[in-house]
XYZ file of C-alpha atoms in Angstrom:
604
model
C -19.235 -0.309 9.104
C -16.248 -0.511 11.465
C -17.231 -1.402 15.040
C -15.636 0.171 18.085
C -14.413 -1.920 21.000
C -17.518 -1.244 23.120
C -19.692 -2.703 20.359
C -17.422 -5.735 20.090
C -17.655 -6.375 23.850
C -21.429 -6.016 23.617
C -21.444 -8.532 20.742
C -19.568 -11.060 22.859
C -22.042 -10.533 25.723
C -24.926 -11.259 23.362
C -23.229 -14.433 22.094
C -22.604 -15.575 25.681
C -26.290 -15.148 26.518
C -27.390 -16.986 23.354
C -25.108 -19.976 23.931
C -25.972 -20.133 27.652
C -29.672 -20.233 26.769
C -29.058 -22.977 24.199
C -27.134 -25.057 26.745
C -30.019 -24.796 29.205
C -32.497 -25.879 26.530
C -30.322 -28.847 25.551
C -29.991 -29.892 29.211
C -33.801 -29.851 29.601
C -34.185 -32.002 26.502
C -31.609 -34.503 27.834
C -33.498 -34.661 31.160
C -36.761 -35.291 29.303
C -35.184 -38.128 27.342
C -33.905 -39.628 30.605
C -37.535 -39.796 31.774
C -38.478 -41.432 28.469
C -35.774 -44.069 29.038
C -37.219 -44.841 32.459
C -40.696 -45.090 30.905
C -39.457 -47.483 28.226
C -37.738 -49.620 30.858
C -40.939 -49.821 32.885
C -42.890 -50.637 29.720
C -40.497 -53.509 29.005
C -41.051 -54.880 32.518
C -44.820 -54.549 32.070
C -44.793 -56.422 28.755
C -42.603 -59.115 30.298
C -45.074 -59.599 33.181
C -47.949 -59.767 30.698
C -45.992 -62.373 28.726
C -45.544 -64.530 31.821
C -49.259 -64.358 32.572
C -50.523 -64.755 29.023
C -52.022 -67.904 27.508
C -50.463 -69.652 24.559
C -52.510 -67.867 21.901
C -52.403 -64.950 19.454
C -52.299 -62.465 22.327
C -49.027 -63.985 23.520
C -47.530 -63.536 20.058
C -48.505 -59.854 20.030
C -46.915 -59.357 23.455
C -43.720 -61.008 22.243
C -43.634 -58.554 19.332
C -44.464 -55.690 21.692
C -41.464 -56.627 23.835
C -39.233 -55.460 20.989
C -40.779 -51.982 20.786
C -39.343 -50.614 24.075
C -35.957 -52.084 23.097
C -35.943 -50.289 19.748
C -37.246 -47.132 21.420
C -34.553 -47.370 24.097
C -31.818 -47.718 21.478
C -33.194 -44.693 19.603
C -33.375 -42.563 22.774
C -29.835 -43.552 23.830
C -28.470 -42.549 20.427
C -30.404 -39.275 20.570
C -29.052 -38.550 24.038
C -25.504 -39.326 22.914
C -25.921 -36.844 20.069
C -27.268 -34.183 22.467
C -24.368 -34.874 24.859
C -21.933 -34.185 22.011
C -23.847 -31.005 21.139
C -23.765 -29.749 24.708
C -20.024 -30.490 24.953
C -19.482 -28.384 21.841
C -21.755 -25.590 23.132
C -19.821 -25.478 26.409
C -16.551 -25.082 24.494
C -18.114 -22.362 22.334
C -19.306 -20.594 25.496
C -15.749 -20.797 26.858
C -14.385 -19.208 23.666
C -16.836 -16.281 23.798
C -16.385 -15.849 27.545
C -12.607 -15.775 27.121
C -12.836 -12.959 24.554
C -15.141 -10.973 26.825
C -12.841 -11.550 29.803
C -9.740 -10.406 27.975
C -11.346 -7.231 26.647
C -12.389 -6.454 30.209
C -8.894 -6.734 31.616
C -8.874 -10.396 32.679
C -6.188 -12.933 31.684
C -6.372 -14.900 28.449
C -7.376 -18.533 29.037
C -5.046 -19.841 26.340
C -1.392 -20.668 26.939
C 0.848 -17.723 27.861
C 3.917 -19.087 26.070
C 5.973 -19.363 29.260
C 7.841 -22.368 27.850
C 9.232 -20.136 25.089
C 10.841 -17.610 27.469
C 14.567 -17.185 26.892
C 16.896 -14.537 28.297
C 19.424 -15.360 25.585
C 17.023 -14.399 22.767
C 17.881 -11.084 21.048
C 14.700 -9.348 22.290
C 11.908 -11.616 23.572
C 12.643 -11.270 27.294
C 13.161 -7.493 27.197
C 10.038 -6.826 25.126
C 7.719 -9.165 27.101
C 7.051 -11.433 24.120
C 6.449 -14.647 26.117
C 5.134 -15.531 29.564
C 2.529 -14.022 31.849
C 1.209 -10.583 30.797
C 3.122 -10.905 27.504
C 2.409 -10.273 23.841
C 1.980 -14.025 23.289
C -0.531 -14.132 26.160
C -2.456 -11.251 24.553
C -2.544 -12.743 21.061
C -2.664 -16.507 21.514
C -5.815 -18.369 20.432
C -4.017 -21.651 19.692
C -4.992 -24.820 21.531
C -2.865 -27.326 19.634
C 0.846 -27.751 20.261
C 1.545 -27.057 16.579
C -0.375 -23.775 16.716
C 1.455 -22.591 19.836
C 4.833 -23.489 18.331
C 4.056 -21.669 15.077
C 2.872 -18.505 16.821
C 5.953 -18.492 19.033
C 8.151 -18.913 15.963
C 6.473 -15.957 14.242
C 7.028 -13.684 17.226
C 10.634 -14.752 17.745
C 12.064 -14.790 14.226
C 12.680 -12.320 11.435
C 10.562 -12.637 8.278
C 11.090 -11.397 4.744
C 8.995 -8.509 3.447
C 7.145 -10.682 0.904
C 6.145 -13.199 3.558
C 4.981 -10.467 5.938
C 2.733 -8.932 3.273
C 1.434 -12.372 2.290
C 0.557 -13.110 5.925
C -1.144 -9.735 6.275
C -3.368 -10.635 3.341
C -4.205 -14.001 4.950
C -4.976 -12.440 8.339
C -7.273 -9.875 6.723
C -9.140 -12.608 4.861
C -9.668 -14.599 8.057
C -10.713 -11.422 9.863
C -13.607 -11.148 7.403
C -14.738 -14.628 8.546
C -14.065 -14.030 12.244
C -17.525 -15.128 13.404
C -17.008 -18.513 11.756
C -13.591 -19.020 13.357
C -15.208 -19.374 16.790
C -16.701 -22.632 15.460
C -13.235 -23.958 14.621
C -11.804 -22.889 17.963
C -14.660 -24.510 19.913
C -14.094 -27.813 18.096
C -10.390 -27.817 18.947
C -10.669 -26.622 22.551
C -11.054 -28.948 25.512
C -9.452 -32.052 24.042
C -6.344 -33.882 25.217
C -3.505 -32.106 23.389
C -1.072 -34.933 24.063
C -3.501 -37.453 22.577
C -3.504 -35.820 19.133
C 0.298 -35.583 19.239
C 0.427 -39.279 20.112
C -1.858 -40.090 17.179
C 0.326 -38.065 14.812
C 3.426 -39.897 15.989
C 1.627 -43.184 15.366
C 0.610 -42.158 11.858
C 4.128 -41.014 11.027
C 5.557 -44.522 11.253
C 4.862 -46.583 14.348
C 1.421 -47.693 13.248
C 2.628 -49.279 10.015
C 5.014 -51.553 11.925
C 2.480 -52.339 14.633
C -0.151 -53.440 12.086
C 2.203 -55.749 10.146
C 0.741 -58.794 11.895
C -2.696 -58.359 10.204
C -1.240 -58.396 6.682
C -1.202 -62.226 6.596
C -3.526 -63.180 3.718
C -4.956 -66.249 5.429
C -5.690 -64.314 8.620
C -7.402 -61.504 6.706
C -9.500 -64.008 4.747
C -10.609 -65.848 7.867
C -11.410 -62.640 9.779
C -13.478 -61.490 6.783
C -15.635 -64.657 6.640
C -15.766 -65.377 10.392
C -18.826 -63.150 11.123
C -20.896 -64.836 8.380
C -19.795 -68.328 9.410
C -20.561 -67.618 13.078
C -23.949 -66.100 12.203
C -24.837 -69.313 10.363
C -23.876 -71.369 13.399
C -25.945 -69.112 15.697
C -29.047 -69.540 13.521
C -28.477 -73.297 13.267
C -28.028 -73.564 17.042
C -31.315 -71.650 17.622
C -33.475 -73.549 15.150
C -31.752 -76.971 15.121
C -29.708 -77.096 18.312
C -27.777 -80.196 19.263
C -24.468 -80.522 17.445
C -24.544 -76.949 16.104
C -24.656 -75.545 19.630
C -21.517 -77.493 20.495
C -19.770 -76.407 17.291
C -20.723 -72.755 18.001
C -19.254 -73.047 21.485
C -16.069 -74.520 20.056
C -15.659 -71.700 17.533
C -16.276 -69.038 20.204
C -13.576 -70.705 22.303
C -11.175 -70.768 19.311
C -11.870 -67.092 18.508
C -11.184 -66.036 22.064
C -7.951 -68.043 21.907
C -6.910 -66.268 18.678
C -7.690 -62.926 20.309
C -5.601 -63.789 23.370
C -2.724 -64.889 21.103
C -2.658 -61.490 19.331
C -3.674 -59.504 22.426
C -0.296 -57.832 23.089
C -0.063 -56.609 19.479
C -3.684 -55.456 19.477
C -3.150 -53.538 22.741
C -0.102 -51.784 21.264
C -2.276 -50.457 18.435
C -5.333 -49.706 20.532
C -3.746 -47.742 23.362
C -2.250 -45.209 20.957
C -5.736 -44.474 19.540
C -8.257 -45.653 22.124
C -10.617 -42.927 23.318
C -9.567 -40.632 20.474
C -12.664 -40.931 18.290
C -14.373 -37.855 19.763
C -11.177 -35.827 19.430
C -10.695 -36.838 15.788
C -14.351 -36.168 14.990
C -14.022 -32.619 16.325
C -10.771 -32.106 14.412
C -12.498 -33.380 11.265
C -15.217 -30.730 11.700
C -12.588 -28.012 12.095
C -10.719 -29.220 9.002
C -13.955 -29.451 7.035
C -14.594 -25.759 7.738
C -11.178 -24.838 6.310
C -11.853 -27.001 3.235
C -15.276 -25.462 2.543
C -14.052 -21.840 2.399
C -13.274 -20.149 -0.891
C -9.851 -18.865 0.104
C -8.218 -16.149 -2.023
C -4.908 -15.399 -0.313
C -1.954 -17.366 -1.614
C -0.593 -17.951 1.889
C -3.717 -19.927 2.836
C -4.242 -21.749 -0.457
C -0.690 -23.113 -0.194
C -1.712 -24.903 3.014
C -3.918 -27.284 1.030
C -1.829 -30.038 -0.532
C -4.357 -32.879 -0.740
C -6.606 -33.313 -3.781
C -9.349 -34.988 -1.741
C -11.171 -33.755 1.415
C -9.007 -34.902 4.301
C -11.868 -34.277 6.743
C -13.646 -37.352 5.339
C -10.539 -39.468 5.850
C -10.342 -38.357 9.487
C -14.061 -39.050 9.970
C -13.444 -42.580 8.676
C -10.558 -43.018 11.120
C -12.787 -41.718 13.924
C -15.441 -44.336 13.110
C -12.870 -47.161 13.114
C -11.568 -46.052 16.520
C -15.106 -45.683 17.850
C -15.772 -49.328 16.919
C -12.440 -50.309 18.438
C -13.478 -48.675 21.727
C -16.145 -51.398 22.153
C -13.396 -53.592 23.652
C -13.317 -51.294 26.686
C -16.547 -52.974 27.801
C -15.409 -56.463 28.847
C -18.830 -58.061 28.295
C -19.529 -56.422 24.928
C -15.906 -56.786 23.813
C -15.768 -60.439 24.844
C -19.061 -61.190 23.079
C -17.951 -59.489 19.826
C -14.495 -61.086 19.850
C -15.963 -64.507 20.523
C -18.389 -64.258 17.617
C -16.519 -62.294 14.948
C -12.955 -61.485 16.118
C -13.897 -57.822 16.623
C -10.461 -56.545 17.628
C -8.841 -58.077 14.556
C -11.643 -56.690 12.363
C -10.827 -53.199 13.712
C -7.064 -53.669 13.240
C -7.572 -54.727 9.607
C -9.889 -51.741 8.988
C -7.262 -49.480 10.545
C -4.534 -50.973 8.343
C -6.615 -50.438 5.172
C -7.180 -46.823 6.214
C -3.498 -46.336 7.068
C -2.283 -47.584 3.681
C -4.367 -45.019 1.767
C -4.810 -41.960 3.950
C -2.233 -41.360 6.668
C 0.196 -39.020 4.863
C -2.459 -36.452 3.936
C -3.960 -36.621 7.415
C -0.681 -35.847 9.197
C -0.039 -32.820 6.974
C -3.573 -31.507 7.414
C -3.575 -31.995 11.181
C -0.386 -29.941 11.329
C -1.908 -27.250 9.111
C -4.660 -26.754 11.681
C -1.919 -25.065 13.697
C -1.316 -22.653 10.798
C -4.983 -21.698 10.847
C -4.969 -21.285 14.637
C -1.962 -18.990 14.393
C -3.592 -16.834 11.692
C -6.877 -16.806 13.633
C -4.968 -15.515 16.667
C -3.789 -12.476 14.704
C -7.195 -11.998 13.038
C -8.914 -12.067 16.435
C -6.460 -9.428 17.674
C -7.424 -7.243 14.703
C -11.141 -7.840 15.324
C -10.933 -7.042 19.051
C -8.906 -3.847 18.464
C -10.489 -2.140 15.440
C -8.539 1.056 16.138
C -5.253 -0.710 15.376
C -3.865 -0.657 11.832
C -1.933 -2.953 9.543
C 1.569 -1.489 9.029
C 3.072 -0.723 5.649
C 6.215 -2.825 5.216
C 8.521 -1.351 2.592
C 12.011 -1.697 1.163
C 14.964 0.475 2.039
C 15.558 2.131 5.390
C 12.378 3.378 7.016
C 10.567 3.681 10.341
C 7.766 6.204 10.821
C 5.259 5.728 13.646
C 2.262 7.985 14.309
C 0.561 7.732 17.706
C 2.207 4.429 18.524
C 1.236 2.929 21.894
C 2.100 -0.117 23.952
C -0.350 -2.967 23.186
C -0.076 -4.423 26.701
C -1.154 -1.183 28.379
C -4.907 -0.627 28.652
C -6.377 2.035 26.388
C -7.356 4.126 29.426
C -3.730 4.371 30.625
C -1.921 4.206 27.284
C -0.054 7.294 26.053
C 0.845 7.336 22.352
C 3.880 8.954 20.756
C 5.219 9.844 17.319
C 8.644 8.777 16.125
C 10.565 8.515 12.873
C 14.027 7.670 11.638
C 15.974 9.942 9.350
C 16.899 8.844 5.836
C 20.229 7.643 7.179
C 20.889 5.589 10.351
C 21.241 7.523 13.589
C 21.728 6.633 17.235
C 19.031 8.361 19.292
C 19.798 9.176 22.927
C 16.687 9.300 25.129
C 17.235 10.983 28.482
C 14.772 11.691 31.260
C 13.719 11.229 34.851
C 12.925 7.988 36.607
C 9.398 6.756 35.774
C 9.080 9.333 32.968
C 8.526 6.708 30.244
C 11.924 6.025 28.601
C 11.883 2.232 29.009
C 8.220 1.965 28.104
C 8.797 3.905 24.896
C 11.641 1.623 23.829
C 9.468 -1.409 24.506
C 6.529 0.224 22.721
C 8.514 0.645 19.543
C 10.086 -2.820 19.743
C 6.909 -4.769 20.504
C 5.010 -3.087 17.672
C 7.820 -3.963 15.285
C 7.460 -7.599 16.396
C 3.706 -7.410 15.703
C 4.337 -5.876 12.292
C 6.794 -8.580 11.246
C 4.342 -11.306 12.328
C 1.767 -9.951 9.852
C -0.452 -8.557 12.610
C -2.004 -5.119 13.105
C -0.098 -2.717 15.357
C -1.136 -0.400 18.172
C -0.724 2.840 16.242
C -2.540 5.297 14.007
C -0.043 4.430 11.284
C 3.280 2.633 10.986
C 5.635 2.441 8.018
C 8.810 0.453 8.372
C 11.383 -1.679 6.624
C 12.476 -5.075 7.950
C 14.998 -4.888 10.802
C 16.526 -7.510 13.067
C 15.645 -6.346 16.575
C 18.314 -6.547 19.287
C 17.688 -5.297 22.827
C 19.593 -4.735 26.059
C 17.267 -3.932 28.954
C 16.731 -6.479 31.712
C 20.205 -7.767 32.446
C 20.381 -10.138 35.428
C 23.140 -11.874 37.305
C 22.995 -15.655 37.715
C 24.043 -17.493 40.872
C 23.656 -20.868 39.125
C 26.041 -19.856 36.358
C 28.291 -17.763 38.660
C 27.644 -14.751 36.432
C 27.782 -11.194 37.803
C 25.601 -8.432 36.424
C 28.588 -6.852 34.699
C 29.587 -10.160 33.086
C 25.997 -10.681 31.940
C 26.032 -7.174 30.429
C 29.269 -7.852 28.567
C 27.849 -11.106 27.183
C 24.793 -9.239 25.953
C 26.891 -6.550 24.277
C 29.016 -9.223 22.610
C 25.854 -10.895 21.265
C 24.596 -7.592 19.836
C 27.959 -6.780 18.208
C 28.083 -10.243 16.625
C 24.539 -9.862 15.305
C 25.347 -6.435 13.859
C 28.359 -7.927 12.103
C 26.239 -10.628 10.431
C 23.093 -8.569 9.750
C 23.456 -4.952 8.655
C 19.688 -4.395 8.986
C 19.801 -4.498 12.803
C 17.881 -2.133 15.065
C 19.198 -1.815 18.642
C 17.219 -0.894 21.772
C 19.300 -0.216 24.899
C 18.082 0.815 28.337
C 20.732 2.113 30.751
C 23.888 0.328 29.710
C 26.604 -1.044 32.050
C 24.744 -0.683 35.327
C 27.096 -3.208 36.956
C 30.206 -1.011 36.987
C 31.387 2.392 38.233
C 30.078 5.644 36.737
C 33.305 6.497 34.888
C 33.601 3.123 33.164
C 29.870 3.172 32.538
C 30.105 6.443 30.621
C 33.244 5.476 28.708
C 31.824 2.061 27.799
C 28.509 3.556 26.709
C 30.305 6.219 24.656
C 32.423 3.602 22.866
C 29.359 1.465 22.146
C 27.358 4.413 20.780
C 30.237 5.350 18.520
C 30.518 1.718 17.399
C 26.846 1.780 16.343
C 27.473 5.013 14.461
C 30.507 3.512 12.707
C 28.539 0.414 11.723
C 25.628 2.607 10.560
C 23.276 0.717 12.859
C 20.199 2.605 14.078
C 19.490 2.473 17.792
C 17.513 3.931 20.677
C 19.621 4.452 23.779
C 17.756 5.318 27.029
C 19.972 6.720 29.769
C 20.180 9.034 32.767
C 23.670 10.071 31.730
C 23.493 13.556 30.178
C 27.117 13.284 29.051
C 25.960 10.897 26.336
C 23.597 13.566 25.059
C 26.630 15.829 24.662
C 28.031 13.418 22.062
C 25.804 15.176 19.559
C 28.433 17.954 19.349
C 30.807 15.467 17.721
C 28.172 13.549 15.729
C 25.673 16.132 14.582
C 24.427 14.155 11.578
C 24.343 10.694 13.154
C 23.180 11.276 16.733
C 19.893 12.782 17.891
C 18.608 13.699 21.351
C 15.131 13.067 22.760
C 13.748 13.194 26.271
C 10.840 12.582 28.614
C 10.406 15.241 31.288
C 8.344 15.989 34.387
C 6.363 18.948 35.591
C 6.323 20.052 39.258
C 2.987 21.422 40.467
C 2.560 22.179 44.183
C 5.618 20.040 44.928
C 3.992 17.097 43.159
C 5.499 15.370 40.107
C 3.393 15.032 36.987
C 4.336 12.950 33.949
C 2.875 13.377 30.490
C 4.914 10.443 29.014
C 5.395 12.397 25.779
C 8.577 12.116 23.725
C 10.180 15.512 23.096
C 13.169 16.798 21.099
C 16.501 17.523 22.753
C 18.150 16.370 26.009
C 16.276 16.393 29.326
C 16.759 19.310 31.718
C 14.470 18.251 34.587
C 15.148 15.225 36.827
C 13.327 13.849 39.828
C 15.947 11.964 41.861
C 16.333 14.838 44.365
C 12.555 15.034 44.841
C 12.225 11.285 45.369
C 15.112 11.220 47.853
C 13.587 14.107 49.792
C 10.324 12.197 50.091
C 12.139 9.430 52.031
C 14.020 11.885 54.249
C 17.209 12.535 52.289
C 18.021 16.023 50.989
C 20.603 16.991 48.389
C 22.449 20.315 48.658
């Protein structure tokens, strides 16, 4: 049964309450274990006092054994607490994910990246159609936390795709939409980590690490590091039970080991500081990857993402364990003790080298493919959160038919939907109308839904059928003081870009809002007329919003290739009312005189 948006918001509220309750329960359990740790510490002190006051008999032996019990109990409790700390970290990230969905559906900003870094006024349409930046399409859709995911989503929204790829992506998005509840698990595991750290690790795995670990490939060194722990253990036991010479020999070997560690310290640091502290991050990434591996995927687009014959999640878990052991060197006392006895840092470097030789290529590919899943999950979440939206039908030929298409960035309470279709042959459609009547919004509505369609996402419409076009727009033209560019020069540059794109791609669709604003009215009309006729000659479809009614008159000379539409106003009790509905024919009612009168200027 298809849910409506109110039910979806209610579902998120329920999830928020469930996770919040679980976090509180986990916190209470952690606090209880903290009390147990204090109790075990006090018990250890008590047993130690009893040992000091005990006679040299069987009771003393029992107390000595009892001294070990609080130690073992303490170790167990610490490990249990560490596990609960990891659980609560995950639960907090999961709560953030659910809270973010609830916030966005209630009109608050998306907590993920807005894509501001991808903004470009030179792009054929992204700036005009609000694709990137604050309050943009990217900001609405994005559920990517990794750099790879953000880059892939931006690429999908900024580039043209082939029909086959669009349909393949639609299939993949639909399949993930069926598993939407499980995707929150993946997102929670990826969120909250240091994004730069995983990029640093990937760079290391791509080449640097192999060179940095060359120093541990000496056969003699590897052999000695392998036997050192056993040799040192023997010396420790001999020093305890025999003493004397063995104690001196043990001290000598500890001194030698520390010297070896100092000798290789610069090379060890080079390896460690590219991975150190990354074990928790990699463990979470391994869990996310494991989820993708355990699904029985059907769509070809997703199955092609899996190139490894073995579970890569296990390889990453192994790497995480090596790094976790390596992190012991961060504690100077523990690290010094381990290096003195068994050359711990070199042990970790050798383990890392063994892992690198067998696993690194698959891991890099799979870590990058997490971005593919994030990008698809972003579109699937959009479909889940807006069940009234539909997947468009992408077809061959020349086609665009939209029924009740609305702007996805306008709230459902304020959104006004319109119908629109192209004829069987390309036409230039002139859209006239008053200020604030809805011309610009309609152009952006059509363009932004086309961008959604080509990304493989659902669109804000009752239905949409279209072929694949290259979108070119001309709307927000700005001057530039830094580049000494006037508005008119900027407009000419934009027109030149569009004409060049039309020349190289015959499947171009042009959206223009009030052309040549930076020049006089006569040149503006003549320039607009020439451009419209150029589009007609090139058989390039376009929507042309303007206040200039003379352009609407061009239909007399181009009856088969130019159409007129308009948005009008109604005047009730001297008040303007807009219905924002697209209508046939040129506009006959304008509001400039009314608006001027309101500020004290009257037209005769």
